[in-house]
Amino acid sequence: PHGAISIKEGREEKFVEIDPGLCRGCGLCYSACPSKAIEFANLEDYQLIKMAEVAFKNLSSGKPRILAFLCYWCAYGAADLMGINGEKLPENFRTIRIRCSASLSLDVISEILERDLADGIIVAGCPVDNCHHIWGNYMQERRIEMLNESLEMFGVRDKMVKWEYIGVPSWKKLA
């Protein structure tokens, strides 16, 4: 969304270049790259999976495990306000902060569901017309819709992935 990626002409072939001066670290390129050729320091897929593996380690059985991936800019700020405003979260709810909602690949979500690391996943990003990475939130909403359609086609109905637009002042909606 920031125009950081361009295709350049080399002596023998074309190559892709990322301009660090234009990159804002949203992670959309990382999560969208089918060949995983882009590295994304400190919030790579394997790190998110590791966080999911331990998220519910001490939760007693019998309650649905809800895992929320919250964008750094808005949704995570709303989660902070939940605590400040005295909102008590259920013991079966965990959050993982991500850079932009669009930085979360569907591969991560699919692996979490496949490995039964959570019973439900919420992905929340900036509100409509207010994404800090221009259209990352819209892109992720479409991806989640496609994932849910695919899961339904395969008969997976006991797992749920939900998308939400959550701004910082929308802490009650997140709660």
XYZ file of C-alpha atoms in Angstrom:
175
model
C 0.000 0.000 0.000
C 2.953 2.372 0.444
C 4.599 1.743 -2.931
C 7.719 0.221 -1.394
C 7.915 -2.738 -3.786
C 8.987 -2.283 -7.396
C 10.245 -4.446 -10.235
C 13.656 -3.437 -11.580
C 15.524 -4.377 -14.741
C 18.858 -6.098 -14.150
C 21.520 -6.981 -16.676
C 20.033 -10.385 -17.369
C 16.668 -10.483 -15.654
C 14.090 -8.560 -13.676
C 14.184 -8.469 -9.893
C 12.072 -7.140 -7.060
C 13.329 -4.385 -4.809
C 11.898 -3.117 -1.537
C 12.664 0.529 -0.824
C 13.236 0.808 2.949
C 12.468 4.520 2.746
C 8.912 3.794 1.619
C 8.252 0.628 3.630
C 6.065 1.234 6.685
C 6.235 -2.324 8.043
C 2.595 -3.258 7.540
C 3.504 -6.804 6.510
C 0.956 -7.112 3.703
C 3.677 -8.133 1.251
C 4.963 -10.757 3.698
C 1.581 -12.373 4.277
C 0.594 -12.233 0.599
C 3.825 -13.592 -0.929
C 3.028 -17.134 -2.123
C 6.689 -18.162 -2.236
C 7.490 -16.707 1.216
C 10.443 -14.887 -0.383
C 10.005 -11.859 1.872
C 11.407 -11.918 5.392
C 9.584 -10.041 8.122
C 11.661 -9.667 11.262
C 10.072 -10.227 14.664
C 6.571 -11.266 13.654
C 7.119 -14.178 11.321
C 4.566 -16.934 10.900
C 6.488 -19.442 13.030
C 6.628 -16.908 15.891
C 2.865 -16.370 15.790
C 2.343 -20.147 15.814
C 4.652 -20.457 18.851
C 2.571 -17.804 20.653
C -0.613 -19.708 19.810
C 0.926 -22.956 21.094
C 1.370 -21.514 24.585
C -1.615 -19.142 24.701
C -3.965 -21.572 26.426
C -1.391 -23.722 28.195
C -2.848 -23.048 31.665
C -6.536 -22.873 30.735
C -8.784 -25.464 32.306
C -10.657 -27.597 29.802
C -14.283 -27.134 28.923
C -14.232 -23.535 27.772
C -13.844 -22.441 24.152
C -10.392 -20.991 23.474
C -10.751 -17.615 21.750
C -7.583 -16.185 20.193
C -7.592 -12.591 18.973
C -5.041 -11.169 16.530
C -5.194 -7.408 16.975
C -3.552 -4.767 14.816
C -1.014 -2.627 16.606
C -2.558 0.689 15.604
C -6.204 0.417 16.611
C -7.556 -2.915 17.818
C -4.726 -3.515 20.302
C -5.252 -0.005 21.662
C -8.913 -0.906 22.176
C -7.816 -3.972 24.153
C -5.684 -1.719 26.356
C -8.714 0.488 27.019
C -10.747 -2.552 28.043
C -8.390 -3.048 30.973
C -8.174 0.629 31.837
C -11.975 0.805 31.907
C -12.264 -2.203 34.201
C -13.593 -4.673 31.635
C -12.965 -8.175 32.908
C -11.981 -10.495 30.110
C -12.960 -14.144 30.218
C -10.128 -16.479 31.161
C -10.470 -18.246 27.798
C -9.629 -15.125 25.729
C -6.068 -14.362 24.585
C -4.653 -11.618 22.378
C -1.652 -11.469 20.084
C -0.547 -8.085 18.779
C 0.305 -7.914 15.080
C 1.561 -4.969 13.022
C -1.399 -4.633 10.682
C -4.307 -7.011 10.366
C -3.086 -7.686 6.815
C 0.254 -8.979 8.135
C -1.470 -12.128 9.407
C -1.324 -14.829 6.754
C -4.133 -17.277 6.221
C -1.499 -20.004 6.567
C -1.118 -19.097 10.246
C -4.861 -19.111 10.845
C -5.234 -22.430 9.019
C -2.422 -24.057 10.995
C -3.878 -22.872 14.306
C -7.231 -24.403 13.386
C -5.712 -27.562 11.921
C -3.599 -28.163 15.024
C -6.561 -27.342 17.311
C -4.663 -24.568 19.112
C -7.836 -22.433 19.391
C -11.576 -22.950 19.008
C -12.224 -19.529 17.547
C -10.133 -16.732 16.097
C -10.887 -13.035 15.930
C -8.848 -10.861 13.600
C -9.394 -7.162 14.193
C -8.027 -4.184 12.320
C -8.446 -0.461 11.945
C -11.937 0.977 11.404
C -13.403 1.631 7.971
C -11.678 4.553 6.194
C -9.057 4.762 8.943
C -6.451 2.068 8.245
C -2.941 3.223 9.042
C -1.779 1.156 6.073
C -4.307 2.548 3.594
C -6.273 -0.614 2.705
C -4.710 -3.397 4.773
C -7.909 -3.819 6.776
C -10.052 -4.230 3.631
C -7.618 -6.761 2.204
C -7.709 -8.843 5.381
C -11.482 -8.725 5.600
C -11.682 -10.204 2.080
C -9.129 -12.883 2.942
C -11.087 -13.909 6.050
C -14.288 -14.110 3.990
C -12.551 -16.396 1.470
C -11.094 -18.545 4.253
C -14.489 -18.985 5.894
C -16.049 -19.905 2.533
C -13.287 -22.482 1.977
C -13.695 -23.929 5.471
C -17.435 -24.264 4.929
C -16.887 -26.023 1.575
C -14.688 -28.552 3.388
C -17.361 -29.066 6.032
C -15.507 -27.353 8.879
C -18.223 -25.791 10.982
C -16.971 -26.226 14.541
C -14.177 -23.667 14.103
C -14.836 -20.019 13.534
C -12.778 -17.148 12.210
C -14.264 -13.713 12.634
C -13.199 -10.347 11.216
C -13.932 -7.059 13.014
C -13.171 -3.401 12.363
C -12.128 -2.106 15.807
C -10.960 1.429 16.506
C -9.287 2.459 19.751
C -12.491 3.994 21.189
C -14.413 0.807 20.250
C -13.163 -1.153 23.235
C -16.731 -2.098 24.242
C -17.289 -3.693 20.829
C -14.122 -5.757 21.253
C -15.146 -6.766 24.787
